[in-house]
Coordinates of C-alpha atoms and ligand atoms in Angstrom, one line a residue:
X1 CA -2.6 3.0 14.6
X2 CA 0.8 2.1 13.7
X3 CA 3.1 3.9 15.1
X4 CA 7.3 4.2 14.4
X5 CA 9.8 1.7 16.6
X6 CA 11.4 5.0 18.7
X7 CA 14.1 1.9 20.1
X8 CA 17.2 2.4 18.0
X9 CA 18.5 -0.2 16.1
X10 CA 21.6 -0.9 17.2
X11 CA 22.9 -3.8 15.4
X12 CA 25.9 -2.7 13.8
X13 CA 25.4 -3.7 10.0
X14 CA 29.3 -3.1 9.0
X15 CA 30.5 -6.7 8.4
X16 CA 33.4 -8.0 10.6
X17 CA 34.4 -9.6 7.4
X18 CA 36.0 -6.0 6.3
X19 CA 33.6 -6.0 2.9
X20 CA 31.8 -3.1 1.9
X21 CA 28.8 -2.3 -0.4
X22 CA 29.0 0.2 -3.1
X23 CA 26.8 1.7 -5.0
X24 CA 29.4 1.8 -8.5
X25 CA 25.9 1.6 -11.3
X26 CA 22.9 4.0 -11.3
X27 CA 20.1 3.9 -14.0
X28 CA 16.4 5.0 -14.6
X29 CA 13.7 4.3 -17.1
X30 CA 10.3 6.0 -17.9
X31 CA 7.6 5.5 -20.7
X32 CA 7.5 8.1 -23.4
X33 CA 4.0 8.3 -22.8
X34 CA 3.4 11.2 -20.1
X35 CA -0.5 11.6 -18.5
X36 CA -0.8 15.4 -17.4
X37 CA -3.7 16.5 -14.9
X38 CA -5.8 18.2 -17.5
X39 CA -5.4 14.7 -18.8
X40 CA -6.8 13.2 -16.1
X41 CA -9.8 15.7 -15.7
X42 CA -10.6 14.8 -19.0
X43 CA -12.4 11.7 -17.7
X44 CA -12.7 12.4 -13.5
X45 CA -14.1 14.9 -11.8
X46 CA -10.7 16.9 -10.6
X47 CA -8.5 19.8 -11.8
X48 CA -5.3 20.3 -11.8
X49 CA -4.8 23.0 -9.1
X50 CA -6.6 20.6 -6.7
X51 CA -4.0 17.9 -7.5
X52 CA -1.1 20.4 -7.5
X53 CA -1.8 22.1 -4.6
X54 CA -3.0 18.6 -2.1
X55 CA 0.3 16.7 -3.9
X56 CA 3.0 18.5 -5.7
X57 CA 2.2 16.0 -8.8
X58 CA 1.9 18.0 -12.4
X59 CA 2.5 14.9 -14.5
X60 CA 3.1 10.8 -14.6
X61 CA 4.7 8.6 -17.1
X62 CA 1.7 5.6 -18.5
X63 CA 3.2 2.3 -19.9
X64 CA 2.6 1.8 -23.2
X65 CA 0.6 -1.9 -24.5
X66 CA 4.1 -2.8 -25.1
X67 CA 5.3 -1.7 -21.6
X68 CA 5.9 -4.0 -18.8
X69 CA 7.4 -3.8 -15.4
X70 CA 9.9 -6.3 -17.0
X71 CA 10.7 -4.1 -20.6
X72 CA 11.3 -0.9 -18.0
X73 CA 13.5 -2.6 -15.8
X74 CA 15.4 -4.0 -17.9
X75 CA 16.5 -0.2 -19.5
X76 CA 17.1 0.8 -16.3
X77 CA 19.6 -2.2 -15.5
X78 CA 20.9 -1.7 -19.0
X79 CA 22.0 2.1 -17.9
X80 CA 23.2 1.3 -14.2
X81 CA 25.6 -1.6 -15.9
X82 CA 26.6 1.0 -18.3
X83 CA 27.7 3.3 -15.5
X84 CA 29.3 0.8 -13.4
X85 CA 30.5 -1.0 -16.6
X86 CA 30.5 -4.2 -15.9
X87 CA 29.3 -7.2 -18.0
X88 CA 26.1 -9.3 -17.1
X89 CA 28.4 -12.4 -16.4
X90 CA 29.6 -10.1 -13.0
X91 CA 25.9 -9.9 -11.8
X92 CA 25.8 -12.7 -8.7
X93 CA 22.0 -11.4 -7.9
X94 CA 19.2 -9.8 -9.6
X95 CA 16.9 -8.8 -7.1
X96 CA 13.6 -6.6 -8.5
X97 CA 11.7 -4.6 -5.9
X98 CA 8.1 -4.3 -7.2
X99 CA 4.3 -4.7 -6.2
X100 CA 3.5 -5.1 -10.2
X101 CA 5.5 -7.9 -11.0
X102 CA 4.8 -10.0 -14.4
X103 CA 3.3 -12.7 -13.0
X104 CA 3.7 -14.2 -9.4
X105 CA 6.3 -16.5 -10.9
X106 CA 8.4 -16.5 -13.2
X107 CA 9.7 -13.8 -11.2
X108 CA 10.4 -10.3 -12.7
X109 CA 13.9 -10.9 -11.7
X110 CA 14.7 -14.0 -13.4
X111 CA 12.7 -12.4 -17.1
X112 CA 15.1 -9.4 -16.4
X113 CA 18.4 -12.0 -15.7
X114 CA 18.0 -14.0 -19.1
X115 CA 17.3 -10.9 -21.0
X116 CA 20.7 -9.2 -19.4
X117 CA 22.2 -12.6 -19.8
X118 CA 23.3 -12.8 -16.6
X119 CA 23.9 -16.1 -16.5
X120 CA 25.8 -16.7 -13.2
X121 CA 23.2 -15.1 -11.2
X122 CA 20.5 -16.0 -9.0
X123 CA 17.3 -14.0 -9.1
X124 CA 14.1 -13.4 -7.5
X125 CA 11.9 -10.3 -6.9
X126 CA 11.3 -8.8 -3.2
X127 CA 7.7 -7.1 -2.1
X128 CA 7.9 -4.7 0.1
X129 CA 5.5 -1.8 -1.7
X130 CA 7.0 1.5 -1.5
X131 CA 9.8 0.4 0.7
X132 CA 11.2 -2.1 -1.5
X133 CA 14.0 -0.5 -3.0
X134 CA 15.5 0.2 0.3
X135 CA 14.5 -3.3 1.1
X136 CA 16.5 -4.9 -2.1
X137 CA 19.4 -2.6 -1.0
X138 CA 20.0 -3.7 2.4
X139 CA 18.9 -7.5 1.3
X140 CA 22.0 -7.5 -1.4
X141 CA 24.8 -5.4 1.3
X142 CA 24.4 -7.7 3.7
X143 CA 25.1 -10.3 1.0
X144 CA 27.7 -8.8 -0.3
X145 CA 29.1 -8.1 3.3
X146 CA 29.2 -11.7 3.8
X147 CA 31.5 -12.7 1.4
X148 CA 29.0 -15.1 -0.2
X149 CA 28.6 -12.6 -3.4
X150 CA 30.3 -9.3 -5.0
X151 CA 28.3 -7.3 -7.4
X152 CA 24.6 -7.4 -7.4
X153 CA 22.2 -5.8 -9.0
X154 CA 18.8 -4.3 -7.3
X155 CA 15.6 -2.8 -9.6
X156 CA 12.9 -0.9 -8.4
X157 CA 10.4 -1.3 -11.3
X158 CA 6.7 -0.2 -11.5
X159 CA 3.7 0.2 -13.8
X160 CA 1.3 1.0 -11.5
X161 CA -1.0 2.5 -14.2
X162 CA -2.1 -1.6 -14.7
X163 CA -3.5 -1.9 -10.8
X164 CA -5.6 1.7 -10.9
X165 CA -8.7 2.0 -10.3
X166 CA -9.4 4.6 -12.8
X167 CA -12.4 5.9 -11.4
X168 CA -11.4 6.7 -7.8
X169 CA -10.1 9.9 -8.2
X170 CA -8.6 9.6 -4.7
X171 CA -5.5 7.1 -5.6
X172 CA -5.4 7.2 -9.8
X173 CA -3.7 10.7 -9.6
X174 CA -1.5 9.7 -7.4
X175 CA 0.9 7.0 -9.5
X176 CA 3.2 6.8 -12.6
X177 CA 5.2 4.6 -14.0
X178 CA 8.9 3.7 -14.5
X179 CA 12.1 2.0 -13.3
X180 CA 15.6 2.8 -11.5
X181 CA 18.2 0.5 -11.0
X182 CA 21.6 0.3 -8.9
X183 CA 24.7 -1.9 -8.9
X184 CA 26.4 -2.8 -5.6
X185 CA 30.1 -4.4 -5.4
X186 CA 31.8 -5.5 -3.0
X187 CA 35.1 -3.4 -1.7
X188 CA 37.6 -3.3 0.9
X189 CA 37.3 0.5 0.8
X190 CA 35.1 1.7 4.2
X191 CA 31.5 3.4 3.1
X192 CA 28.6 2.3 1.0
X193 CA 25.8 0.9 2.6
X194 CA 26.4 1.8 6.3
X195 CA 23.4 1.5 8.1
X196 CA 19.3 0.1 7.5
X197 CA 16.6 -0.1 9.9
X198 CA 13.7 -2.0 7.8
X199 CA 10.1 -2.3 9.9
X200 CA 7.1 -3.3 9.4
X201 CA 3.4 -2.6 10.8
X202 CA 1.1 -4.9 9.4
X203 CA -2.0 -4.0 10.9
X204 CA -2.0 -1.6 9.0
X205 CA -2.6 -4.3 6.1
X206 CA -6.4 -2.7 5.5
X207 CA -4.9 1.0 4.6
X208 CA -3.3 0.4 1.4
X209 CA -3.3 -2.9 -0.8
X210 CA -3.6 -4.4 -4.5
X211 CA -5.3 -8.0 -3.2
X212 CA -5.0 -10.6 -5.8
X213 CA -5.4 -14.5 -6.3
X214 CA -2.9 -16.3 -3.7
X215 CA -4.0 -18.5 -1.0
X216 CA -7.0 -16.8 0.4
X217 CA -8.3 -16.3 -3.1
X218 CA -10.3 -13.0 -2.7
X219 CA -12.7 -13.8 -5.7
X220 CA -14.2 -16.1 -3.4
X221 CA -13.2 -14.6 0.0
X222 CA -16.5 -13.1 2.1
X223 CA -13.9 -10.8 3.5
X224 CA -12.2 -9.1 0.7
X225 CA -15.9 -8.6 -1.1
X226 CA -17.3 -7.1 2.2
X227 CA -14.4 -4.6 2.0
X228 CA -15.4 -3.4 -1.1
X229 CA -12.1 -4.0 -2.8
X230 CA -11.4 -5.1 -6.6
X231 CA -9.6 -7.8 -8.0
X232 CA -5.9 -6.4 -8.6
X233 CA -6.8 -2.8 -8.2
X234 CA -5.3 -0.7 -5.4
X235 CA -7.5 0.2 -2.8
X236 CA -5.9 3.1 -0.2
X237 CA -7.0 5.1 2.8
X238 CA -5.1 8.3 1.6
X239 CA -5.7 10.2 5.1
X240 CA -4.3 7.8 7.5
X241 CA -1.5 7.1 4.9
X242 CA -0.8 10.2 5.1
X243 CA -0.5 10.2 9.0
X244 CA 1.5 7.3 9.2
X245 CA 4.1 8.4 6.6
X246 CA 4.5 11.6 7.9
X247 CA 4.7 9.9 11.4
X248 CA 7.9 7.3 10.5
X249 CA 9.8 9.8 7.8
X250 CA 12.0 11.1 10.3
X251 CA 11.8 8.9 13.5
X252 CA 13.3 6.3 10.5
X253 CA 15.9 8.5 9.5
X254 CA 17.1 9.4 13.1
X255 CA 17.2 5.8 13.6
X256 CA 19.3 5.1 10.4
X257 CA 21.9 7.9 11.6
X258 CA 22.6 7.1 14.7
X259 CA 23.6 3.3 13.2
X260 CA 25.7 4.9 11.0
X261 CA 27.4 6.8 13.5
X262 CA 26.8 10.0 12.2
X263 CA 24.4 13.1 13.0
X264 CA 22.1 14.8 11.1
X265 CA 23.9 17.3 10.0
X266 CA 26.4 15.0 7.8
X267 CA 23.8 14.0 5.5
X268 CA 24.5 16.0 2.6
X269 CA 20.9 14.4 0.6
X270 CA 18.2 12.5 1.9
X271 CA 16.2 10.8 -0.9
X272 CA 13.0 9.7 0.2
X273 CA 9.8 8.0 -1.5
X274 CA 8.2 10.4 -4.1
X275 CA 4.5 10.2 -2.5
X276 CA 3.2 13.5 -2.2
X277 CA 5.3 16.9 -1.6
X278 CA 3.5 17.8 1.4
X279 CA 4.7 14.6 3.1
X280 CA 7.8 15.3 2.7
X281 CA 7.6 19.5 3.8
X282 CA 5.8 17.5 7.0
X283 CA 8.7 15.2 7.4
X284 CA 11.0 18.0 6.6
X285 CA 9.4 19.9 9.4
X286 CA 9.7 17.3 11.8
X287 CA 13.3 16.6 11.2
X288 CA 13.6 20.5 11.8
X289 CA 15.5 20.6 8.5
X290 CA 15.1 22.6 5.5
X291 CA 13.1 20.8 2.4
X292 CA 15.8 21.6 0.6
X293 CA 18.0 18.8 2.0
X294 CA 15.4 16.3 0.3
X295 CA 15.7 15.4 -3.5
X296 CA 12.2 16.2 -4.9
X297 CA 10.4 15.0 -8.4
X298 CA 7.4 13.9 -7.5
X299 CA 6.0 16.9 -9.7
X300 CA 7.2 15.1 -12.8
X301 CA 6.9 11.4 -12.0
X302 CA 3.9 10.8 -9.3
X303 CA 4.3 7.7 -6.9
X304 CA 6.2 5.0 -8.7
X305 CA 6.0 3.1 -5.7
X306 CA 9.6 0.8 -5.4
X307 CA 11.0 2.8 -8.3
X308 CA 10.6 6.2 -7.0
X309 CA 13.7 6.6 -4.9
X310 CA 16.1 4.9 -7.7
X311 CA 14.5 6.8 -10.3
X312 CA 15.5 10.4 -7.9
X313 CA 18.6 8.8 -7.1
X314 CA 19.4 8.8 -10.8
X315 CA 17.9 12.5 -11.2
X316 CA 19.9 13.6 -8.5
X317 CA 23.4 12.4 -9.5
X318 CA 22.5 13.7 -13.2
X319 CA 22.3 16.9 -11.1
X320 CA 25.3 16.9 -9.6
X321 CA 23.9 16.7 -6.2
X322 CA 25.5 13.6 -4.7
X323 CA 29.8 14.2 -4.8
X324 CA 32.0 11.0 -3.9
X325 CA 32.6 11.0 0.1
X326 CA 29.0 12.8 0.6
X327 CA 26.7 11.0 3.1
X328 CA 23.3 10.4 1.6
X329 CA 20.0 9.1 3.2
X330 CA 17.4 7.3 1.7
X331 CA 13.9 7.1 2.9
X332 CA 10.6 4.6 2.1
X333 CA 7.5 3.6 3.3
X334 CA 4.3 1.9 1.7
X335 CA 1.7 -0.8 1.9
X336 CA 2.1 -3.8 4.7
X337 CA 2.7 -1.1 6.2
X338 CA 6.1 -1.4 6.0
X339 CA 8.8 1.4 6.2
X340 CA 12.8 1.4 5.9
X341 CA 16.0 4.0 6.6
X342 CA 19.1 3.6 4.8
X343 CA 22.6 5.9 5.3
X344 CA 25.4 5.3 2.4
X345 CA 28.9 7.1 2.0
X346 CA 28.9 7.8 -1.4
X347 CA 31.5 6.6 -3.9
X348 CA 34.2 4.6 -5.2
X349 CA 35.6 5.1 -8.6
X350 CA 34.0 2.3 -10.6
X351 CA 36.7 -0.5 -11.7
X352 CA 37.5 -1.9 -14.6
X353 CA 38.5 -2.1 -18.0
X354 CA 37.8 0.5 -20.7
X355 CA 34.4 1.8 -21.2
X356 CA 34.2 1.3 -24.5
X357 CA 35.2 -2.5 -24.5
X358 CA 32.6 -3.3 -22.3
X359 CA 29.9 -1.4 -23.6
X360 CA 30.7 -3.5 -27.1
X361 CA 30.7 -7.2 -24.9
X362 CA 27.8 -5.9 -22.6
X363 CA 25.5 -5.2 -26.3
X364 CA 26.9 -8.6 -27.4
X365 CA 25.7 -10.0 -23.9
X366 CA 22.3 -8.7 -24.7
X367 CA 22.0 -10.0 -28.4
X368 CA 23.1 -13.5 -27.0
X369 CA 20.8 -13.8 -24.2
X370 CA 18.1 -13.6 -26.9
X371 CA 19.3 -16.2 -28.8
X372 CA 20.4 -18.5 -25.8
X373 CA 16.7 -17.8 -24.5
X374 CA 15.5 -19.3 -28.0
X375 CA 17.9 -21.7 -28.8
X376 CA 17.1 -23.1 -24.9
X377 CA 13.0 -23.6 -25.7
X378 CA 13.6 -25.2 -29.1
X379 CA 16.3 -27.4 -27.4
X380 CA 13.6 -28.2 -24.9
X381 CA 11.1 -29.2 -27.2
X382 CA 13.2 -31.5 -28.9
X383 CA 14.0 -33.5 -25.6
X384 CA 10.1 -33.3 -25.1
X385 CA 9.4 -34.8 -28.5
X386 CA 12.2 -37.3 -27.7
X387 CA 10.3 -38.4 -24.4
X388 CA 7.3 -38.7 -26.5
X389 CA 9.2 -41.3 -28.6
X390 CA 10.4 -42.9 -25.7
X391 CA 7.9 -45.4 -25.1
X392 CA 7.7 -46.1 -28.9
X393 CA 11.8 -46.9 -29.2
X394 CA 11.4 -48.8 -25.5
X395 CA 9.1 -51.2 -27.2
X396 CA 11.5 -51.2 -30.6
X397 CA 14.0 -52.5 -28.6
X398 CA 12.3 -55.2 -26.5
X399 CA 11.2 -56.6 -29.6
X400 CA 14.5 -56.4 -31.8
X401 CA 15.8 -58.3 -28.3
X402 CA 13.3 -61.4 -28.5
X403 CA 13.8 -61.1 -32.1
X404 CA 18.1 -61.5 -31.4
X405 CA 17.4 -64.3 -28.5
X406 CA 14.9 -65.9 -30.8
X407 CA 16.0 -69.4 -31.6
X408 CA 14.8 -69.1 -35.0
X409 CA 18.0 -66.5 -36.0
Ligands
COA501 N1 -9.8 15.8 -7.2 C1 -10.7 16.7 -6.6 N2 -11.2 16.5 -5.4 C2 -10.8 15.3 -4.7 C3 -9.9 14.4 -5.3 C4 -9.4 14.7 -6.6 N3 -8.5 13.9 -7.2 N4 -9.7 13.4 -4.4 C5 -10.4 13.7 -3.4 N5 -11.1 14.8 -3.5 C6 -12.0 15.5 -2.6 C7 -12.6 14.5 -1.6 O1 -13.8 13.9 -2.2 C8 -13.0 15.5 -0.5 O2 -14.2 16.1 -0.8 P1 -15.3 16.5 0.3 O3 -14.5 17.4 1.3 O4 -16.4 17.1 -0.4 O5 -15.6 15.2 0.9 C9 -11.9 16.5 -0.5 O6 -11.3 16.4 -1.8 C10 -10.8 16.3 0.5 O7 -10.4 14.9 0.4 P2 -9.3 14.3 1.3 O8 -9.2 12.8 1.0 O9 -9.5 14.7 2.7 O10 -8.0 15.1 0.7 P3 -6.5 15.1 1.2 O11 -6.1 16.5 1.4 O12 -6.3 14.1 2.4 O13 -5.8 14.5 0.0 C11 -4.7 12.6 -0.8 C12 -6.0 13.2 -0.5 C13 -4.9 11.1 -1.3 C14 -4.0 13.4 -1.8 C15 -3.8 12.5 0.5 O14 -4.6 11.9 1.5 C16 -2.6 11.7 0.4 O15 -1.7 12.1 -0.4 N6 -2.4 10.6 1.1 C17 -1.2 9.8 1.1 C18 -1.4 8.9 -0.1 C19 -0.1 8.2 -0.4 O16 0.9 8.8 -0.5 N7 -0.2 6.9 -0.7 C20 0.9 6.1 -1.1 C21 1.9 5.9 0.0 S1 3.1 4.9 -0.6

């Protein structure tokens, strides 16, 4: 069984180049549509004291036909741009955590960049399951540490409601829906992103997994059939999930501290992956702190998988819980196994010119990116049509030439 890497981590991750990585934009989107438990005994045999009491979750948010992990996303960046206000033209990097994407490619990212028309930015989305927020975090710090970028721009977007297997009670009660969302900007101010330890346990690959077509197609793959699993459904052994998350919750956390240089006792939040409450009164237990010390709303949301810890992150500032200086932790861990640890001083007072200027060019930025998006695809079919010609104009003009060089003229 997997087990947590007890060996501190410690590689400092505080650039020499004197940069830091804030977090100046926060944002969070659910669907309208909310799925309660009586919901969900409605068609499979459960209740909604046995989901309460074995997982804290009450109710989940359901994409709508319309829906995507793209359309939520994109709300979500739309808010944390809003808060950091800054224009889509800043953004150097779009990077979307997510184990639902779109398609395999075109990347989530890159839909999400046009539509923000952020048109100086690279993008491409990160898969890391649960973990991949954290993941996306540390990925675009140490970019922005190096000096190759300023202001990027991380999602954690689900819609985990698509890869259910609505008829196994034992996972399909578990997830919801939604997006968060955070800007990160370079500063010469010390804090932000301090400290990450990201692992990963992949023997653990056969615990939790959404298999789908990729170079061992697993239509045709003996091994993927004998395990019983379904195309682009999630298959999960909840009881040794359980184990293992409870098991690298804290051992993460100490490890993400002590590269920080910090104890315990500084962190005024820890935000970890909204799985299950009882994982986190086990972790909480462990750490030999009191639950309270961990943002909670997994009652209203369920697992939304990379979006979960954005999505509280959001919650939490709305609540007043997070006050600039504070230390907060953040906490993840999913399929591959993977797991990650992150330790950020919170706060610098977001830059810029007036709120409502931006806001004006930012909606502008929107409307454009729609029409640029068009304007590119009918511009590209032109030049297709054109190449279709080609071979009709090439043979124009080698005949108007004999017809010139003809002695006859
Ligand atoms: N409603 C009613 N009964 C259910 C049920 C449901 N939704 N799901 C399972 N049961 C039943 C089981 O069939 C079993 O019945 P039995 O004793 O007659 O065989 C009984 O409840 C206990 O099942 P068990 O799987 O041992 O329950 P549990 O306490 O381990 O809880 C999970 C199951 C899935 C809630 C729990 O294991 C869990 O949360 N695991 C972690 C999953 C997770 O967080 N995954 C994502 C990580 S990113």
């Amino acid at each position: 069984m997997p087990t947590a890497n007890s060996k501190s981590n410690t590689t400092p991750t505080l650039a020499s180049t004197g940069i830091y990585a804030h977090v100046v934009g926060w944002g969070m989107a659910v669907p309208e549509n909310v799925m309660t438990n009586d919901d969900l005994s409605a068609f499979i045999d459960t209740t909604d004291e046995w989901i309460r009491a074995r997982t804290g979750i009450r109710e989940r948010h359901i994409a709508s036909e319309r829906e995507s992990t793209a359309t939520l996303g994109l709300k979500a960046a739309q808010q944390a741009l809003d808060v950091a206000d800054i224009l889509p033209i800043e953004l150097d990097l779009v990077i979307v955590a997510t184990s639902t994407p779109e398609n395999i490619f075109p990347s989530t990212a890159s839909l999400i960049q046009d539509q923000l028309g952020a048109s100086k930015a690279g993008a491409f989305d990160l898969s890391a399951a649960c973990s991949g927020f954290v993941y996306g975090v540390q990925m675009g710090a140490q970019a922005i540490r190096s000096g190759s970028v300023q202001t990027v721009l991380i999602i954690g977007a689900e819609t985990m409601s698509r890869v259910m297997n609505w008829n196994d009670r034992g996972t399909c009660i578990l997830f919801g829906d939604g997006a968060g969302a955070v800007v990160l900007r370079a500063s010469q101010e010390e804090g932000g992103v301090l400290s990450a330890v990201l692992r990963s346990d992949g023997s653990g690959g056969d615990l939790l997994g959404i298999p789908t077509v990729g170079s061992l197609d697993v239509l045709s793959s003996k091994a993927g059939l004998e395990n019983g699993h379904s195309m682009s459904k999630m298959y999960m052994n909840g009881g040794e999930v359980f184990k293992f998350a409870t098991r690298v919750i804290g051992d993460s956390i100490m490890q993400a501290v002590a590269q920080a240089g910090i104890t315990l006792s500084d962190i005024r939040l820890i935000i970890p992956h909204q799985a299950n409450e009882r994982i986190i009164q086990a972790a909480a237990r462990h750490l030999k702190i009191d639950s309270a010390l961990f943002m909670m709303n997994v009652e209203r949301y369920g697992n939304t998988s990379a979006a979960s810890i954005p999505i509280a992150l959001a919650e939490a500032v709305k609540e007043g819980r997070i006050k600039e200086g504070d230390h907060i932790a953040f906490v993840g861990f999913g399929g591959g196994l993977t797991w990650a640890s992150m330790v950020i001083k919170w706060g610098v007072p977001t830059p810029g010119e007036t709120a409502i200027l931006k806001k004006q060019r930012r909606e502008f930025s929107y409307l454009l990116a729609r029409w640029r998006a068009a304007l590119r695809r009918i511009s590209r079919r032109i030049s297709e049509a054109f190449h279709i010609f080609r071979p009709v104009q090439g043979r124009l003009a080698r005949l108007r030439r004999k017809v010139d060089n003809s002695p006859l003229v």
